mmCIF file of C-alpha atoms and ligand atoms in Angstrom:
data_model
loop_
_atom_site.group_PDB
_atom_site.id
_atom_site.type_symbol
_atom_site.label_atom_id
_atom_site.label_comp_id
_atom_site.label_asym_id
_atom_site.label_seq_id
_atom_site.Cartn_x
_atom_site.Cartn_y
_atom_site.Cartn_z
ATOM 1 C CA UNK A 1 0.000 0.000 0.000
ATOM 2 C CA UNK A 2 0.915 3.501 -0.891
ATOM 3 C CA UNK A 3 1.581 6.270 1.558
ATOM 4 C CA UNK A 4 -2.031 8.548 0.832
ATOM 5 C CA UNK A 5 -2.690 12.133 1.766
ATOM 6 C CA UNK A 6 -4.938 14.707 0.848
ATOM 7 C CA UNK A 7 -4.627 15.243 -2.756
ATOM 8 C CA UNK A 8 -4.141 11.506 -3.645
ATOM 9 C CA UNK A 9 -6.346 9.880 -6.056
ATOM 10 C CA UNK A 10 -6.848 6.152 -7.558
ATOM 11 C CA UNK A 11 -7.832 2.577 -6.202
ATOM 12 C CA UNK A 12 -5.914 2.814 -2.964
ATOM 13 C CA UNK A 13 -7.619 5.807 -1.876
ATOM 14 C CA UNK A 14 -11.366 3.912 -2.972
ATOM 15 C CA UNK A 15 -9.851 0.971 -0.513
ATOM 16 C CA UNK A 16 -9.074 2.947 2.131
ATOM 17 C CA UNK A 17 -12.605 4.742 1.754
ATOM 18 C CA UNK A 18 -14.167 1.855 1.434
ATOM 19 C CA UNK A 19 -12.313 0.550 4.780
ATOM 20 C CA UNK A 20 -12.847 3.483 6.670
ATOM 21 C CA UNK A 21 -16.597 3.872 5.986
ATOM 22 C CA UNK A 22 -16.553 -0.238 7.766
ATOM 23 C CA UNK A 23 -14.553 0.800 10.367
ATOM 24 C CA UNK A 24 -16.618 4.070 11.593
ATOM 25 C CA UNK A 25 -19.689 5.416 9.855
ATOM 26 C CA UNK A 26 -17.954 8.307 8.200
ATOM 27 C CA UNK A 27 -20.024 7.872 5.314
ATOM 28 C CA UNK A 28 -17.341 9.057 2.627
ATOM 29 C CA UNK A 29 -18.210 8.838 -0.849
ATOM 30 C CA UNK A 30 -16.141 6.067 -2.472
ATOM 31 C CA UNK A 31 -14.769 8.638 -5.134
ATOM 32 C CA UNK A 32 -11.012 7.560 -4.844
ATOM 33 C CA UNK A 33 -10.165 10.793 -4.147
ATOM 34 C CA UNK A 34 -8.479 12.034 -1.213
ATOM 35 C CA UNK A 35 -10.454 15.340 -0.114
ATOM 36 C CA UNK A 36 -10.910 16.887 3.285
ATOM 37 C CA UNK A 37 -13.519 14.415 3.713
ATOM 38 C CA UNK A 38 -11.379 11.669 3.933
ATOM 39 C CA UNK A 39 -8.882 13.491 5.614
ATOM 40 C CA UNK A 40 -10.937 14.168 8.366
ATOM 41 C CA UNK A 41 -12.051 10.902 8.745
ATOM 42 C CA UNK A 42 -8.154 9.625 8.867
ATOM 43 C CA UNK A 43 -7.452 11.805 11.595
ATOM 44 C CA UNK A 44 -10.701 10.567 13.437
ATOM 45 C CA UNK A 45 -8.899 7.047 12.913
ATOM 46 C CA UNK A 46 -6.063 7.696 13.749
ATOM 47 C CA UNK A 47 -6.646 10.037 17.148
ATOM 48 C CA UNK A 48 -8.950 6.615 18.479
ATOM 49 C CA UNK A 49 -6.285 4.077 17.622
ATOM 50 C CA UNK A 50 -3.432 6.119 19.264
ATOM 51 C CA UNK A 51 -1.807 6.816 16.300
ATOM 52 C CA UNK A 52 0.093 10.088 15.234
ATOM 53 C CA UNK A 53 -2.582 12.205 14.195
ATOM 54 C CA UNK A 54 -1.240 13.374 11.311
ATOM 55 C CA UNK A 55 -3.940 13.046 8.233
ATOM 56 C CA UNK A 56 -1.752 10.505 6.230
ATOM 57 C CA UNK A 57 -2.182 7.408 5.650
ATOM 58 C CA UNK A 58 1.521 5.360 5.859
ATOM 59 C CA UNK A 59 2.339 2.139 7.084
ATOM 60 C CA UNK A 60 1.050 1.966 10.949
ATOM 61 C CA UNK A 61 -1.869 3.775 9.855
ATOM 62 C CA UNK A 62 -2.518 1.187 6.932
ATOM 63 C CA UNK A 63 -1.816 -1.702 9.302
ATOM 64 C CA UNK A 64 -4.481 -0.761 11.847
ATOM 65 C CA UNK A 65 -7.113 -0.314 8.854
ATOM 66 C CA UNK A 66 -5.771 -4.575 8.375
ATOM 67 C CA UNK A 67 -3.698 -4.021 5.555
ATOM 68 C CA UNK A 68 0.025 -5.033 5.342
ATOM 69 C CA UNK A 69 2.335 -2.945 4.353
ATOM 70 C CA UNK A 70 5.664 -3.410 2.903
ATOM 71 C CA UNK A 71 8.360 -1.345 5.288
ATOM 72 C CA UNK A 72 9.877 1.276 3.613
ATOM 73 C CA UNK A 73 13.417 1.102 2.231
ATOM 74 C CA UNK A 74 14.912 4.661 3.380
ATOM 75 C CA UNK A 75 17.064 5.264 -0.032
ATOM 76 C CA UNK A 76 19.518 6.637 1.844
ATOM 77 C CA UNK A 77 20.252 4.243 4.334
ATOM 78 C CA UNK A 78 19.462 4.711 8.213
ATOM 79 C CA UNK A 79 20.975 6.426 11.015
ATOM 80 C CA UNK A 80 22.128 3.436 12.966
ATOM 81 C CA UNK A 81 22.759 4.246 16.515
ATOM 82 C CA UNK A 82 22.789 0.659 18.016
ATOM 83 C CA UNK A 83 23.452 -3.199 17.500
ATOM 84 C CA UNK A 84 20.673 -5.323 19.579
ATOM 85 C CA UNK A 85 20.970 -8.627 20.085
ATOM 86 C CA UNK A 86 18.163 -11.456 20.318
ATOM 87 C CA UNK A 87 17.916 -15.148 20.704
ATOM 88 C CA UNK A 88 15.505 -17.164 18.782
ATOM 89 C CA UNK A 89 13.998 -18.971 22.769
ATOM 90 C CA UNK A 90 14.526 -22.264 21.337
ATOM 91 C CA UNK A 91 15.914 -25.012 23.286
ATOM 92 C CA UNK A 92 19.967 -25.838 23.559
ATOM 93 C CA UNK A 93 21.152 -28.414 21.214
ATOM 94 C CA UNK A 94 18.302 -27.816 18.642
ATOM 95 C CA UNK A 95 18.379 -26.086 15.022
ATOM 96 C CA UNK A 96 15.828 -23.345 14.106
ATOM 97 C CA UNK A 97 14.883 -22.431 10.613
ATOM 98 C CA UNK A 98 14.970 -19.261 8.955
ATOM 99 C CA UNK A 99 11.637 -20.174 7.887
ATOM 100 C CA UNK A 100 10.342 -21.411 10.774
ATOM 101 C CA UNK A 101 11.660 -17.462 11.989
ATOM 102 C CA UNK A 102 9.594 -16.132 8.986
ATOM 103 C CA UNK A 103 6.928 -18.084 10.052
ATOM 104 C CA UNK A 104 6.234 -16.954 13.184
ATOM 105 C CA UNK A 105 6.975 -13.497 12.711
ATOM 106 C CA UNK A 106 3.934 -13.356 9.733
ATOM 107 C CA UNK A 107 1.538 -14.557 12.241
ATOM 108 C CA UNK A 108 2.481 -11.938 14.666
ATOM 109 C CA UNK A 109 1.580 -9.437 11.881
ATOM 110 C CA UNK A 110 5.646 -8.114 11.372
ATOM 111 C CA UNK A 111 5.579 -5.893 8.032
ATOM 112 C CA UNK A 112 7.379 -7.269 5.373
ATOM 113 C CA UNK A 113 10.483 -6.808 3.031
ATOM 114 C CA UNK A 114 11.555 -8.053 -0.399
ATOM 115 C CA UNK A 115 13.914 -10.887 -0.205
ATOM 116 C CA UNK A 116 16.593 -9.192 -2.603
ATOM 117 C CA UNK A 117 17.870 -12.268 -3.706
ATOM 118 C CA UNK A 118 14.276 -14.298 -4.067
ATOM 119 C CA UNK A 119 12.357 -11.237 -4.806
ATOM 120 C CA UNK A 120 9.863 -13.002 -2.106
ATOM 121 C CA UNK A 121 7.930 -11.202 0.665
ATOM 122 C CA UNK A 122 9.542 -11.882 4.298
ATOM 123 C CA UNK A 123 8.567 -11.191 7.512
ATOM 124 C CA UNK A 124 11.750 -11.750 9.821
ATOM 125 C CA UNK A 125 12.049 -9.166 12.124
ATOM 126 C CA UNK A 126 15.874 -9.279 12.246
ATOM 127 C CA UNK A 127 18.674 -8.426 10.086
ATOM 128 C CA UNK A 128 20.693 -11.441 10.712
ATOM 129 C CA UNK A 129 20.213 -14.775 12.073
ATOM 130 C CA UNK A 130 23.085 -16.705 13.668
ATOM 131 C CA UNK A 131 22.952 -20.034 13.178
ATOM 132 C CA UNK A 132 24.458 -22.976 15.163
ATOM 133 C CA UNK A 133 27.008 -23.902 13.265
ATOM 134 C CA UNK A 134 27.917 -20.209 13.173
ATOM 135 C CA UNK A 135 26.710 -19.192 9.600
ATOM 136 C CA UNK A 136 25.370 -15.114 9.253
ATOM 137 C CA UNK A 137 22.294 -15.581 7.155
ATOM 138 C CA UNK A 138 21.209 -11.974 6.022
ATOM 139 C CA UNK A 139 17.719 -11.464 6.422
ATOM 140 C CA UNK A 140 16.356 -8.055 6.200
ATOM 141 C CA UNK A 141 17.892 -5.805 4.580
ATOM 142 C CA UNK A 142 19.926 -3.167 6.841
ATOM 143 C CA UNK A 143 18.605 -0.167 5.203
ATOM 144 C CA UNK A 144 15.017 -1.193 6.299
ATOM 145 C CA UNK A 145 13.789 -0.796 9.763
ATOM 146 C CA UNK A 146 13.598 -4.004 11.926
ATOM 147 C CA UNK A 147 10.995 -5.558 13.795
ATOM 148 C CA UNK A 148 12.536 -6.772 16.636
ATOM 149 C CA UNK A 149 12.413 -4.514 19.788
ATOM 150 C CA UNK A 150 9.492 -2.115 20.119
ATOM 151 C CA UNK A 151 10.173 1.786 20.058
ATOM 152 C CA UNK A 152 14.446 0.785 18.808
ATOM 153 C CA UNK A 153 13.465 -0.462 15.284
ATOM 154 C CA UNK A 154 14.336 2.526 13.542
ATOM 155 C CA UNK A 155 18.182 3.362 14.478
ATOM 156 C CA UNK A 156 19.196 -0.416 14.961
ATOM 157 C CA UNK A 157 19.866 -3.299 13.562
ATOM 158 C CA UNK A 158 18.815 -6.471 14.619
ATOM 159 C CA UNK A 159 20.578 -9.779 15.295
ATOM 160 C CA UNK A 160 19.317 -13.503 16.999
ATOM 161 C CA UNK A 161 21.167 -16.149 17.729
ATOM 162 C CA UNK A 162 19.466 -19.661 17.659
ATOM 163 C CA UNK A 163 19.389 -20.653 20.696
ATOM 164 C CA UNK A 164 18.959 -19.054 24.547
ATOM 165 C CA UNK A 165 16.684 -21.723 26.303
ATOM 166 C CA UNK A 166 17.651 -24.674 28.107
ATOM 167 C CA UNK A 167 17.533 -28.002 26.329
ATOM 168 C CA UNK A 168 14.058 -29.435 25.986
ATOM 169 C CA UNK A 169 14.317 -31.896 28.612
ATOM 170 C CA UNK A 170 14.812 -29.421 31.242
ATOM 171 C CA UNK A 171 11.469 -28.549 33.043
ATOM 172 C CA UNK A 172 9.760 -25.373 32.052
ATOM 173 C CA UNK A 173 13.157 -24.632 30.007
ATOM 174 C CA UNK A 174 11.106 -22.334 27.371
ATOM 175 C CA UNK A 175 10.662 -19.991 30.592
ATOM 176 C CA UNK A 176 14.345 -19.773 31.506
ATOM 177 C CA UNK A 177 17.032 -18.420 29.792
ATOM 178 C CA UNK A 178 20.505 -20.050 28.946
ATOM 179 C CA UNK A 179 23.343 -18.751 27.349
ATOM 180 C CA UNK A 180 23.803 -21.672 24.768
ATOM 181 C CA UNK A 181 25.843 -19.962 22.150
ATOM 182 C CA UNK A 182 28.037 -22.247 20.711
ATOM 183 C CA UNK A 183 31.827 -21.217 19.961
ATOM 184 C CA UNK A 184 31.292 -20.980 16.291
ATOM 185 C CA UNK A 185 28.108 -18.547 17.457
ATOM 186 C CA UNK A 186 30.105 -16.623 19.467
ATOM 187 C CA UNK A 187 32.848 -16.270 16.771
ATOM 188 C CA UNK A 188 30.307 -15.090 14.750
ATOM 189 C CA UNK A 189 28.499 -12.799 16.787
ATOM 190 C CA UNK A 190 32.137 -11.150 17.349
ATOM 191 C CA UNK A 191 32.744 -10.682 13.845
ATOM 192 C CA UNK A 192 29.659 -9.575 12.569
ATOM 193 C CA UNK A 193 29.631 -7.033 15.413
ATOM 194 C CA UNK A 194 33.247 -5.734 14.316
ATOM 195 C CA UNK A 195 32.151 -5.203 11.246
ATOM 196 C CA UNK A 196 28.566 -3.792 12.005
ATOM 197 C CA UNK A 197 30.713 -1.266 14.187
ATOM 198 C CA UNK A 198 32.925 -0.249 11.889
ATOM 199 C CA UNK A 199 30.683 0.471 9.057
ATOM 200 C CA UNK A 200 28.206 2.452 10.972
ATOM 201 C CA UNK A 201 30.345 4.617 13.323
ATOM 202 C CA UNK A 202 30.524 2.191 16.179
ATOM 203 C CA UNK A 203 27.040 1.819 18.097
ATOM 204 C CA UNK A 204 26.395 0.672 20.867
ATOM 205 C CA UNK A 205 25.529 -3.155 21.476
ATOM 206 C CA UNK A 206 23.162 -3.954 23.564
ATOM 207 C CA UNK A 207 20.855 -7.278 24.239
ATOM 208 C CA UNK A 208 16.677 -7.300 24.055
ATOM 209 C CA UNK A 209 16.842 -7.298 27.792
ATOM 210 C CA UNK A 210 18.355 -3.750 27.942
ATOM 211 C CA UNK A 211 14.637 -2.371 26.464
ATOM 212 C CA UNK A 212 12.190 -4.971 27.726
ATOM 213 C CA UNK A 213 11.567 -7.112 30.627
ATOM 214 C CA UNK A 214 12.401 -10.469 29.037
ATOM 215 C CA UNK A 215 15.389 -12.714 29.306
ATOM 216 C CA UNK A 216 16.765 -12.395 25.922
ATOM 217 C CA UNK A 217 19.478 -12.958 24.469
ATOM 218 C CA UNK A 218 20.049 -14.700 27.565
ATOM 219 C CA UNK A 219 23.417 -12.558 27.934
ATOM 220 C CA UNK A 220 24.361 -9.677 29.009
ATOM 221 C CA UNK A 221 25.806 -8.081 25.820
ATOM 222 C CA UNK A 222 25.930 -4.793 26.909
ATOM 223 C CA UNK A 223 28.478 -5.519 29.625
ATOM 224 C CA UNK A 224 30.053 -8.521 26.789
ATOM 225 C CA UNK A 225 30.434 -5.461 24.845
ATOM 226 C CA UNK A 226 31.565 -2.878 26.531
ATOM 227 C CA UNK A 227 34.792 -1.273 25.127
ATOM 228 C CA UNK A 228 34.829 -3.978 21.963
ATOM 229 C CA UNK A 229 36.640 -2.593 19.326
HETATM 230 ZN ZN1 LIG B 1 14.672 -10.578 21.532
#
């Protein structure tokens, strides 16, 4: 879906019209174009859904209405002010797709991205994905915004080891953390970090945990971090 403000005309605005006049009984004509009607109406949705009230229609604004949205690629690049690293919670000794990742992060509604090698739409939330064995698998691309830790997507970038639960056999282990990086993880994690830090002015690393009340990554990478170079 295309960003829409007043002045916009064509199908999108006769969807969100359409949508709107479901939502609310605005009762906008379903001209396709975007008048102070419909503008009026936006800003109704918006102020009730705790949205910036702002009059446009972008990509929060188009997700409440139900529609996904494709996260914008910011042409030239992002300010990137930290590195924040994740675990996937899956138990020690176990591998963890990418598209089991992709998976789960669809049905929690994550906006999407372009696969720039598949051309397919993708919903993992991080940048890269460390796997056991140590491999980097790129996943979103870093010049579009992350879904990984609410209010940080925008100036970070993203990165989950598999891992950070206790092995399956341990009671309750998907409620506990564990630091189960392997060495080759580790190794990785180090290097992609080095190089994450040098191409982006050296930000800050810190772990999940540092913005939310959860375990993850099940390390404390701020303190792992501190004074890396
Ligand atoms: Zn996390």
């Amino acid at each position: 879906m295309k960003t829409l403000r007043i002045g916009s005309r064509g199908a999108e605005v006769k969807t969100l019209q359409a949508k709107l006049n479901t939502v609310c009984p605005y009762g906008l004509v379903i001209d396709g174009v975007f008048g102070a009607a419909t503008e009026e109406a936006v800003r109704t949705f918006q102020q009730a859904h705790d949205l910036t009230v702002d009059g446009i229609v972008g990509a929060k604004t188009w997700s409440k209405l139900g529609f996904e949205t494709a996260e914008e690629v910011s042409p030239g690049g992002r300010t990137i002010n930290k590195l924040i690293l994740h675990c996937s919670a899956t138990p020690e000794g176990e591998d963890f797709s990418i598209d089991s990742i992709d998976n789960s992060h669809k049905a929690r509604n994550f906006s999407y991205y372009i696969d720039p090698v598949t051309k397919q739409k993708r919903y993992v939330g991080y940048h890269y994905i460390i796997l056991r064995d140590g491999t980097i698998v790129r996943c979103r691309p870093e010049n579009v915004r992350g879904c990984h830790t609410s209010n940080h997507n925008s100036d970070s970038i993203g990165v989950c080891y598999i891992g950070g639960c206790p092995a399956r056999t341990v009671k309750d282990w998907n409620k506990k953390g564990k630091d189960t990086r392997t060495e080759a993880q580790k190794t990785s994690i180090i290097k992609l970090v080095r190089e994450l830090k040098g191409r982006y002015g050296n930000p800050e690393v810190y772990g999940h945990c540092d913005f939310a009340a959860k375990a993850c990554p099940s390390f404390d990478a701020r303190t792992e971090f501190k004074n890396f170079k």
